[in-house]
GROMACS .gro file of C-alpha atoms in nm:
model
  235
    1UNK     CA    1  -0.147  -0.843   3.686
    2UNK     CA    2  -0.469  -0.974   3.699
    3UNK     CA    3  -0.608  -0.643   3.524
    4UNK     CA    4  -0.318  -0.750   3.246
    5UNK     CA    5  -0.445  -1.081   3.188
    6UNK     CA    6  -0.798  -0.960   3.159
    7UNK     CA    7  -0.717  -0.708   2.911
    8UNK     CA    8  -0.530  -0.937   2.695
    9UNK     CA    9  -0.824  -1.193   2.707
   10UNK     CA   10  -1.059  -0.925   2.569
   11UNK     CA   11  -0.792  -0.835   2.317
   12UNK     CA   12  -0.794  -1.203   2.179
   13UNK     CA   13  -1.162  -1.215   2.208
   14UNK     CA   14  -1.205  -0.904   2.030
   15UNK     CA   15  -0.965  -1.065   1.769
   16UNK     CA   16  -1.159  -1.391   1.766
   17UNK     CA   17  -1.513  -1.195   1.698
   18UNK     CA   18  -1.335  -0.986   1.407
   19UNK     CA   19  -1.231  -1.289   1.242
   20UNK     CA   20  -1.600  -1.437   1.274
   21UNK     CA   21  -1.762  -1.128   1.113
   22UNK     CA   22  -1.656  -1.220   0.721
   23UNK     CA   23  -1.550  -1.485   0.479
   24UNK     CA   24  -1.343  -1.443   0.174
   25UNK     CA   25  -1.340  -1.741  -0.041
   26UNK     CA   26  -1.203  -1.808  -0.429
   27UNK     CA   27  -1.405  -2.077  -0.550
   28UNK     CA   28  -1.426  -2.346  -0.261
   29UNK     CA   29  -1.101  -2.243  -0.100
   30UNK     CA   30  -1.116  -1.970   0.173
   31UNK     CA   31  -0.852  -1.679   0.137
   32UNK     CA   32  -0.637  -1.583   0.494
   33UNK     CA   33  -0.472  -1.268   0.582
   34UNK     CA   34  -0.149  -1.254   0.339
   35UNK     CA   35  -0.232  -1.473   0.093
   36UNK     CA   36  -0.177  -1.451  -0.279
   37UNK     CA   37  -0.508  -1.527  -0.526
   38UNK     CA   38  -0.367  -1.584  -0.893
   39UNK     CA   39  -0.612  -1.588  -1.189
   40UNK     CA   40  -0.475  -1.676  -1.532
   41UNK     CA   41  -0.603  -1.478  -1.884
   42UNK     CA   42  -0.747  -1.671  -2.121
   43UNK     CA   43  -0.593  -1.574  -2.491
   44UNK     CA   44  -0.852  -1.587  -2.779
   45UNK     CA   45  -0.618  -1.533  -3.065
   46UNK     CA   46  -0.891  -1.609  -3.314
   47UNK     CA   47  -1.080  -1.244  -3.244
   48UNK     CA   48  -0.761  -1.111  -3.072
   49UNK     CA   49  -0.881  -1.051  -2.730
   50UNK     CA   50  -0.765  -1.161  -2.406
   51UNK     CA   51  -1.026  -1.273  -2.134
   52UNK     CA   52  -0.966  -1.198  -1.787
   53UNK     CA   53  -1.270  -1.129  -1.561
   54UNK     CA   54  -1.337  -1.325  -1.274
   55UNK     CA   55  -1.594  -1.215  -1.011
   56UNK     CA   56  -1.384  -1.381  -0.737
   57UNK     CA   57  -1.297  -1.349  -0.437
   58UNK     CA   58  -1.646  -1.350  -0.275
   59UNK     CA   59  -1.674  -1.180   0.052
   60UNK     CA   60  -1.987  -1.294   0.265
   61UNK     CA   61  -2.097  -1.168   0.588
   62UNK     CA   62  -2.117  -1.455   0.866
   63UNK     CA   63  -2.159  -1.232   1.203
   64UNK     CA   64  -2.541  -1.251   1.248
   65UNK     CA   65  -2.582  -0.874   1.218
   66UNK     CA   66  -2.578  -0.575   0.965
   67UNK     CA   67  -2.250  -0.437   0.905
   68UNK     CA   68  -2.080  -0.189   0.685
   69UNK     CA   69  -1.786  -0.355   0.443
   70UNK     CA   70  -1.501  -0.140   0.326
   71UNK     CA   71  -1.301  -0.262   0.044
   72UNK     CA   72  -0.948  -0.102  -0.044
   73UNK     CA   73  -0.784  -0.205  -0.399
   74UNK     CA   74  -0.412  -0.063  -0.438
   75UNK     CA   75  -0.242  -0.084  -0.771
   76UNK     CA   76   0.129  -0.232  -0.711
   77UNK     CA   77   0.271  -0.064  -0.976
   78UNK     CA   78   0.159   0.232  -1.197
   79UNK     CA   79   0.166   0.081  -1.528
   80UNK     CA   80  -0.122  -0.170  -1.394
   81UNK     CA   81  -0.488  -0.077  -1.554
   82UNK     CA   82  -0.787  -0.240  -1.374
   83UNK     CA   83  -1.153  -0.193  -1.435
   84UNK     CA   84  -1.322  -0.216  -1.082
   85UNK     CA   85  -1.694  -0.359  -1.104
   86UNK     CA   86  -1.737  -0.519  -0.782
   87UNK     CA   87  -1.859  -0.414  -0.410
   88UNK     CA   88  -2.095  -0.155  -0.553
   89UNK     CA   89  -2.167  -0.325  -0.916
   90UNK     CA   90  -2.056   0.027  -1.043
   91UNK     CA   91  -1.791  -0.076  -1.319
   92UNK     CA   92  -1.528   0.190  -1.341
   93UNK     CA   93  -1.173   0.240  -1.467
   94UNK     CA   94  -0.940   0.289  -1.163
   95UNK     CA   95  -0.805   0.575  -1.251
   96UNK     CA   96  -0.578   0.621  -0.923
   97UNK     CA   97  -0.346   0.435  -0.761
   98UNK     CA   98  -0.580   0.347  -0.470
   99UNK     CA   99  -0.954   0.320  -0.426
  100UNK     CA  100  -1.213   0.263  -0.183
  101UNK     CA  101  -1.578   0.126  -0.207
  102UNK     CA  102  -1.824   0.014   0.087
  103UNK     CA  103  -2.131  -0.155   0.082
  104UNK     CA  104  -2.385  -0.249   0.399
  105UNK     CA  105  -2.421  -0.618   0.430
  106UNK     CA  106  -2.738  -0.798   0.606
  107UNK     CA  107  -2.617  -1.134   0.754
  108UNK     CA  108  -2.559  -1.355   0.499
  109UNK     CA  109  -2.534  -1.125   0.203
  110UNK     CA  110  -2.216  -1.083  -0.010
  111UNK     CA  111  -2.018  -0.891  -0.209
  112UNK     CA  112  -1.782  -1.019  -0.475
  113UNK     CA  113  -1.448  -0.813  -0.630
  114UNK     CA  114  -1.506  -0.811  -0.992
  115UNK     CA  115  -1.128  -0.660  -1.074
  116UNK     CA  116  -1.085  -0.685  -1.417
  117UNK     CA  117  -0.767  -0.590  -1.589
  118UNK     CA  118  -0.694  -0.459  -1.906
  119UNK     CA  119  -0.454  -0.664  -2.084
  120UNK     CA  120  -0.347  -0.583  -2.469
  121UNK     CA  121  -0.359  -0.869  -2.670
  122UNK     CA  122   0.009  -0.984  -2.754
  123UNK     CA  123   0.152  -0.783  -2.489
  124UNK     CA  124   0.219  -1.049  -2.187
  125UNK     CA  125   0.249  -0.911  -1.855
  126UNK     CA  126   0.127  -0.955  -1.470
  127UNK     CA  127  -0.066  -0.708  -1.291
  128UNK     CA  128  -0.156  -0.724  -0.925
  129UNK     CA  129  -0.337  -0.489  -0.638
  130UNK     CA  130  -0.338  -0.530  -0.298
  131UNK     CA  131  -0.680  -0.588  -0.121
  132UNK     CA  132  -0.752  -0.434   0.226
  133UNK     CA  133  -1.097  -0.544   0.345
  134UNK     CA  134  -1.228  -0.416   0.655
  135UNK     CA  135  -1.575  -0.485   0.846
  136UNK     CA  136  -1.754  -0.203   1.084
  137UNK     CA  137  -1.453  -0.044   1.088
  138UNK     CA  138  -1.246  -0.280   1.206
  139UNK     CA  139  -0.940  -0.443   0.981
  140UNK     CA  140  -1.028  -0.793   0.854
  141UNK     CA  141  -0.766  -0.903   0.600
  142UNK     CA  142  -0.554  -0.832   0.355
  143UNK     CA  143  -0.438  -1.024   0.025
  144UNK     CA  144  -0.285  -0.994  -0.331
  145UNK     CA  145  -0.487  -1.023  -0.629
  146UNK     CA  146  -0.259  -1.151  -0.932
  147UNK     CA  147  -0.370  -1.181  -1.262
  148UNK     CA  148  -0.145  -1.329  -1.545
  149UNK     CA  149  -0.131  -1.282  -1.917
  150UNK     CA  150   0.140  -1.515  -2.038
  151UNK     CA  151   0.246  -1.647  -2.400
  152UNK     CA  152   0.087  -1.959  -2.471
  153UNK     CA  153   0.402  -1.986  -2.690
  154UNK     CA  154   0.601  -1.956  -2.388
  155UNK     CA  155   0.735  -1.599  -2.494
  156UNK     CA  156   0.699  -1.347  -2.273
  157UNK     CA  157   0.650  -1.024  -2.479
  158UNK     CA  158   0.722  -0.932  -2.801
  159UNK     CA  159   0.661  -0.533  -2.931
  160UNK     CA  160   0.746  -0.417  -3.284
  161UNK     CA  161   0.811  -0.093  -3.477
  162UNK     CA  162   0.783  -0.236  -3.817
  163UNK     CA  163   1.157  -0.245  -3.823
  164UNK     CA  164   1.282  -0.322  -3.484
  165UNK     CA  165   1.185  -0.601  -3.200
  166UNK     CA  166   1.293  -0.692  -2.846
  167UNK     CA  167   1.198  -1.015  -2.722
  168UNK     CA  168   1.255  -1.198  -2.401
  169UNK     CA  169   1.433  -1.509  -2.428
  170UNK     CA  170   1.542  -1.688  -2.086
  171UNK     CA  171   1.717  -1.430  -1.890
  172UNK     CA  172   1.812  -1.207  -2.172
  173UNK     CA  173   1.628  -0.940  -2.344
  174UNK     CA  174   1.690  -0.958  -2.707
  175UNK     CA  175   1.688  -0.665  -2.942
  176UNK     CA  176   1.709  -0.644  -3.330
  177UNK     CA  177   1.709  -0.322  -3.534
  178UNK     CA  178   1.732  -0.187  -3.835
  179UNK     CA  179   2.067  -0.002  -3.951
  180UNK     CA  180   2.376   0.079  -3.738
  181UNK     CA  181   2.222   0.378  -3.566
  182UNK     CA  182   2.281   0.371  -3.143
  183UNK     CA  183   2.011   0.370  -2.940
  184UNK     CA  184   1.973   0.316  -2.549
  185UNK     CA  185   1.765   0.024  -2.430
  186UNK     CA  186   1.643   0.087  -2.036
  187UNK     CA  187   1.476  -0.172  -1.824
  188UNK     CA  188   1.258   0.004  -1.532
  189UNK     CA  189   1.105  -0.190  -1.224
  190UNK     CA  190   0.724  -0.148  -1.140
  191UNK     CA  191   0.815   0.131  -0.918
  192UNK     CA  192   0.971   0.286  -1.210
  193UNK     CA  193   1.330   0.276  -1.118
  194UNK     CA  194   1.584   0.208  -1.356
  195UNK     CA  195   1.741  -0.133  -1.315
  196UNK     CA  196   1.962  -0.206  -1.650
  197UNK     CA  197   2.033  -0.003  -1.927
  198UNK     CA  198   2.249  -0.044  -2.215
  199UNK     CA  199   2.343   0.116  -2.515
  200UNK     CA  200   2.263  -0.110  -2.833
  201UNK     CA  201   2.328  -0.127  -3.224
  202UNK     CA  202   2.212  -0.389  -3.426
  203UNK     CA  203   2.169  -0.772  -3.291
  204UNK     CA  204   2.256  -0.851  -2.939
  205UNK     CA  205   2.083  -0.909  -2.567
  206UNK     CA  206   2.093  -0.746  -2.255
  207UNK     CA  207   2.113  -0.993  -1.980
  208UNK     CA  208   1.821  -0.982  -1.702
  209UNK     CA  209   2.018  -1.236  -1.473
  210UNK     CA  210   2.000  -1.174  -1.096
  211UNK     CA  211   1.676  -0.928  -1.131
  212UNK     CA  212   1.391  -1.058  -0.857
  213UNK     CA  213   1.048  -1.221  -1.059
  214UNK     CA  214   0.829  -0.976  -1.155
  215UNK     CA  215   0.732  -0.744  -1.455
  216UNK     CA  216   0.943  -0.524  -1.590
  217UNK     CA  217   0.927  -0.228  -1.852
  218UNK     CA  218   1.154  -0.164  -2.148
  219UNK     CA  219   1.201   0.128  -2.325
  220UNK     CA  220   1.414   0.182  -2.669
  221UNK     CA  221   1.512   0.544  -2.760
  222UNK     CA  222   1.720   0.682  -3.074
  223UNK     CA  223   1.828   1.046  -3.055
  224UNK     CA  224   1.645   1.084  -2.686
  225UNK     CA  225   1.331   0.993  -2.891
  226UNK     CA  226   1.150   0.697  -2.775
  227UNK     CA  227   1.074   0.445  -3.029
  228UNK     CA  228   0.995   0.099  -2.929
  229UNK     CA  229   0.864  -0.006  -2.519
  230UNK     CA  230   0.677  -0.261  -2.365
  231UNK     CA  231   0.687  -0.508  -2.081
  232UNK     CA  232   0.864  -0.813  -2.047
  233UNK     CA  233   0.827  -1.095  -1.712
  234UNK     CA  234   1.112  -1.211  -1.572
  235UNK     CA  235   1.035  -1.546  -1.438
   0.00000   0.00000   0.00000
C-alpha cells in the first residue's frame, strides 16, 4: 500500500513539474488545457482586404532549464486554410491537415504561434485548429485556436454566379436562381458529411434549423455540374 502511495505521489509531482515548464498566454490571459482562444478578423472594405494575423498565443519557457518545444497544429476542417509563420519563423502554407514544428528554448525564451487564416474577402467563415504543445517529450497543453470572419452587416455569406445567389438568413439558406431549371442544393458539414439536400427552383429557402453551430459548405449543381458554392455560419 505504501509503495502504491509513493508511486501516486511521484506521478502527481511529475505532472506538477510538467505544468511549471511552460506558460501559454494570449495577451495577459493565460491559456489552460481545453481552452478555446478566439481571434476576430477585420474587414477593410476600401481595399477588399481581410486582416487576421495574430502573433499570439505566446509560449514561454519558465522551467529554468533549456528544453525542446514541440507544437502540433491540426486543422479542424479540410476546407480551412492557414499560413503558419510561428515557432520556427518560417512562414509557409499548411498543405496538410496536420503539421509539427519544434524549437529549442532557453529559460525565459518564447515562441509565438503566428497562425494566420487565409480568408477571402466577402466569404464569411470560421476557421479553427487544435494546437497541442509538448516540452521535452512531455505533453503540456491542448487548446483550440479559432478565427472568425463575420459580416459587419450581419450577413454570414453571400456568393453569386452572376444570375444566381445563395444567402444565409436566420435559420434559412435563401436562394434565388434565374430561369426555371431544377438545381440541387447540398449542405455539407466541416468534415465533408452531407447534412442537407434539396431540389430547388426559382426562389425559395432551405431550412438549417436544428443543425449544430459551426461552419458549413453549400454547393449548387445544375445537371450534375457545380454552378455555385460557398460557406455559411450557423450561430
